[in-house]
């Protein structure tokens, strides 16, 4: 920002961001005096990481109405600046690991985790089921990821949730049995997180009989 002529009094111009969740400005104002009015002032705009897959967002850096005792400058309204904050978030669900989980008919268990890549704008629900509950059961059978946070952290979107698979003794000499924990497609009022189909998880229960 620069002035086009020398003022006879200080000239103050406020600078604000229309969306501080996407970008901030510094400094918050610039002042020109009669002795340094010819020097340009640099405004720095810094993007803000919001963890939400909201696409590229345009916001405005408002160059406010001039405040000065110089009547030629007082009340002038400089042109605002349009800024685009480039989004670097992509929705998704990670299941880890997706294979080589071994349980046992003696009640041995294994675990895997499910995590969201980005912050949703609504709850995200994932149901789970075992394709063979005579060999292994899954707990919990439903996961809910919250867009915010809770005092205990339970269900917070940014915390991977642990799923436990426990082997079942079927009293049969049936050898090692492979089965699958099916992760159902996500259900959410957030359209970007609704209908994502996470990876299923392969499990093996060695025979205990």
Coordinates of C-alpha atoms in Angstrom, one line a residue:
X1 CA 0.0 0.0 0.0
X2 CA 1.3 3.5 -0.8
X3 CA 0.0 7.0 -0.9
X4 CA -0.1 9.1 -4.0
X5 CA 0.7 12.4 -2.3
X6 CA 2.1 13.8 0.9
X7 CA -0.5 14.2 3.6
X8 CA -0.4 17.1 6.2
X9 CA -1.5 14.7 9.0
X10 CA -1.0 11.0 9.8
X11 CA -3.0 8.6 7.6
X12 CA -4.1 5.4 9.2
X13 CA -5.6 2.5 7.2
X14 CA -7.0 -0.6 9.0
X15 CA -6.5 -4.0 7.5
X16 CA -8.7 -7.0 8.2
X17 CA -9.5 -10.5 6.9
X18 CA -13.1 -11.4 6.1
X19 CA -12.4 -15.0 7.2
X20 CA -9.8 -15.5 9.8
X21 CA -10.5 -19.3 9.7
X22 CA -8.9 -19.3 6.2
X23 CA -6.4 -16.4 6.4
X24 CA -4.9 -13.8 8.7
X25 CA -3.3 -10.4 8.0
X26 CA -0.4 -8.6 9.5
X27 CA -0.1 -5.8 10.4
X28 CA -3.7 -4.9 11.4
X29 CA -3.2 -1.3 10.3
X30 CA -0.6 0.9 8.6
X31 CA 0.2 4.5 9.3
X32 CA 1.7 7.0 6.9
X33 CA 3.2 10.3 8.2
X34 CA 4.3 13.4 6.4
X35 CA 7.9 12.2 6.8
X36 CA 7.6 8.6 5.5
X37 CA 4.5 8.8 3.3
X38 CA 6.4 7.8 0.1
X39 CA 7.4 4.4 1.5
X40 CA 5.3 1.4 0.5
X41 CA 3.8 -0.7 3.3
X42 CA 3.7 -4.5 2.9
X43 CA 0.8 -6.5 4.1
X44 CA 1.4 -10.2 4.8
X45 CA -1.5 -12.6 4.3
X46 CA -1.1 -16.1 5.9
X47 CA -3.3 -19.1 5.2
X48 CA -4.8 -21.1 8.0
X49 CA -4.9 -24.9 8.2
X50 CA -8.4 -25.9 9.1
X51 CA -8.3 -29.7 8.7
X52 CA -11.6 -29.7 6.7
X53 CA -11.8 -30.7 3.0
X54 CA -13.6 -27.5 2.1
X55 CA -12.0 -26.9 -1.2
X56 CA -10.2 -23.7 -2.2
X57 CA -11.8 -20.8 -0.3
X58 CA -11.8 -17.2 -1.5
X59 CA -11.8 -14.5 1.2
X60 CA -11.3 -10.8 1.2
X61 CA -8.5 -8.7 2.7
X62 CA -10.4 -5.5 3.6
X63 CA -8.4 -2.3 3.2
X64 CA -10.5 -0.1 5.4
X65 CA -11.7 3.4 5.3
X66 CA -8.8 5.9 5.8
X67 CA -8.7 7.8 9.1
X68 CA -6.9 11.1 9.0
X69 CA -7.1 14.8 10.0
X70 CA -6.2 15.5 6.5
X71 CA -9.6 16.0 4.9
X72 CA -8.2 15.1 1.4
X73 CA -7.4 11.6 2.8
X74 CA -10.0 11.1 5.5
X75 CA -12.8 8.8 4.4
X76 CA -11.2 7.4 1.3
X77 CA -12.0 3.7 0.8
X78 CA -9.2 1.9 -1.0
X79 CA -9.8 -1.2 -3.1
X80 CA -10.0 -4.5 -1.2
X81 CA -7.9 -7.6 -2.2
X82 CA -9.3 -11.0 -3.0
X83 CA -7.3 -13.9 -1.8
X84 CA -7.6 -17.7 -2.4
X85 CA -6.6 -20.1 0.3
X86 CA -5.6 -23.4 -1.4
X87 CA -7.0 -26.5 0.3
X88 CA -4.6 -29.3 1.1
X89 CA -7.1 -31.7 2.8
X90 CA -8.7 -34.8 1.2
X91 CA -11.4 -36.9 2.8
X92 CA -10.8 -40.5 3.3
X93 CA -10.8 -43.4 5.8
X94 CA -7.7 -45.5 6.7
X95 CA -8.0 -49.0 8.0
X96 CA -4.7 -50.5 9.4
X97 CA -3.7 -53.3 9.1
X98 CA -6.1 -54.8 6.6
X99 CA -4.6 -58.4 6.7
X100 CA -2.6 -60.8 8.8
X101 CA -4.6 -60.4 12.0
X102 CA -4.5 -63.8 13.8
X103 CA -7.0 -64.7 16.5
X104 CA -7.4 -68.1 18.3
X105 CA -10.2 -70.4 19.3
X106 CA -8.9 -70.1 22.9
X107 CA -10.1 -66.5 22.9
X108 CA -7.0 -64.9 21.5
X109 CA -7.7 -61.5 19.9
X110 CA -6.2 -59.0 17.5
X111 CA -6.8 -55.4 16.8
X112 CA -6.9 -52.9 14.0
X113 CA -7.6 -49.2 13.8
X114 CA -9.9 -47.0 11.7
X115 CA -9.1 -43.3 11.2
X116 CA -10.5 -40.3 9.2
X117 CA -8.2 -38.3 7.1
X118 CA -9.9 -34.9 7.7
X119 CA -12.3 -33.2 10.0
X120 CA -15.9 -33.9 9.0
X121 CA -18.7 -31.4 9.4
X122 CA -21.1 -34.0 10.8
X123 CA -20.9 -37.3 12.6
X124 CA -19.4 -40.2 10.6
X125 CA -20.7 -43.7 11.4
X126 CA -19.1 -47.0 10.3
X127 CA -20.7 -50.4 11.1
X128 CA -18.6 -53.5 11.3
X129 CA -19.5 -57.2 11.1
X130 CA -17.8 -60.6 11.0
X131 CA -18.5 -62.8 8.0
X132 CA -18.2 -65.9 10.4
X133 CA -19.1 -65.3 14.0
X134 CA -18.5 -69.0 14.7
X135 CA -14.8 -68.2 14.2
X136 CA -14.4 -64.6 15.3
X137 CA -16.5 -61.7 16.7
X138 CA -15.8 -57.9 16.3
X139 CA -16.1 -55.2 19.0
X140 CA -17.4 -52.6 18.8
X141 CA -19.8 -53.2 16.0
X142 CA -20.3 -49.5 15.3
X143 CA -17.9 -46.6 15.3
X144 CA -18.9 -42.9 15.4
X145 CA -16.4 -40.1 14.6
X146 CA -17.5 -36.7 15.9
X147 CA -16.6 -33.5 14.1
X148 CA -15.7 -31.8 17.4
X149 CA -14.0 -33.0 20.5
X150 CA -15.2 -34.5 23.8
X151 CA -13.7 -34.2 27.3
X152 CA -12.6 -37.8 27.1
X153 CA -11.5 -37.8 23.5
X154 CA -13.9 -40.7 22.8
X155 CA -15.1 -40.5 19.2
X156 CA -13.0 -37.5 18.2
X157 CA -12.5 -37.4 14.5
X158 CA -8.7 -37.0 14.9
X159 CA -8.2 -40.0 17.1
X160 CA -7.9 -43.5 15.4
X161 CA -10.5 -45.9 16.9
X162 CA -9.4 -49.4 17.9
X163 CA -11.4 -52.4 16.8
X164 CA -10.9 -55.8 18.5
X165 CA -11.4 -59.1 16.9
X166 CA -11.7 -62.2 19.2
X167 CA -11.5 -65.8 18.2
X168 CA -14.3 -68.2 19.0
X169 CA -13.9 -71.9 19.9
X170 CA -16.3 -73.9 17.6
X171 CA -15.5 -77.3 19.1
X172 CA -14.7 -78.6 15.6
X173 CA -11.5 -79.8 14.1
X174 CA -11.9 -77.5 11.1
X175 CA -8.3 -76.4 10.6
X176 CA -7.3 -72.8 10.2
X177 CA -10.2 -70.6 9.1
X178 CA -10.0 -67.3 7.3
X179 CA -12.8 -64.8 7.6
X180 CA -13.4 -61.1 7.1
X181 CA -14.4 -58.1 9.2
X182 CA -16.6 -56.1 6.8
X183 CA -16.5 -52.3 7.2
X184 CA -19.7 -50.9 5.9
X185 CA -19.8 -47.7 3.8
X186 CA -19.7 -44.6 5.9
X187 CA -23.0 -42.8 6.8
X188 CA -22.9 -39.1 7.4
X189 CA -24.8 -35.9 6.9
X190 CA -21.4 -34.6 5.6
X191 CA -21.8 -35.3 1.8
X192 CA -18.1 -35.7 1.4
X193 CA -17.9 -38.4 4.0
X194 CA -21.2 -40.2 3.2
X195 CA -20.8 -43.4 1.2
X196 CA -17.1 -44.0 1.5
X197 CA -16.3 -47.8 1.6
X198 CA -13.3 -48.5 3.8
X199 CA -11.1 -51.6 3.3
X200 CA -12.3 -54.8 4.9
X201 CA -10.0 -56.7 7.2
X202 CA -8.9 -60.3 6.7
X203 CA -8.5 -62.5 9.8
X204 CA -7.4 -66.1 10.5
X205 CA -8.4 -68.3 13.4
X206 CA -6.1 -71.3 13.9
X207 CA -7.9 -74.4 15.0
X208 CA -7.7 -75.1 18.8
X209 CA -9.3 -78.6 18.5

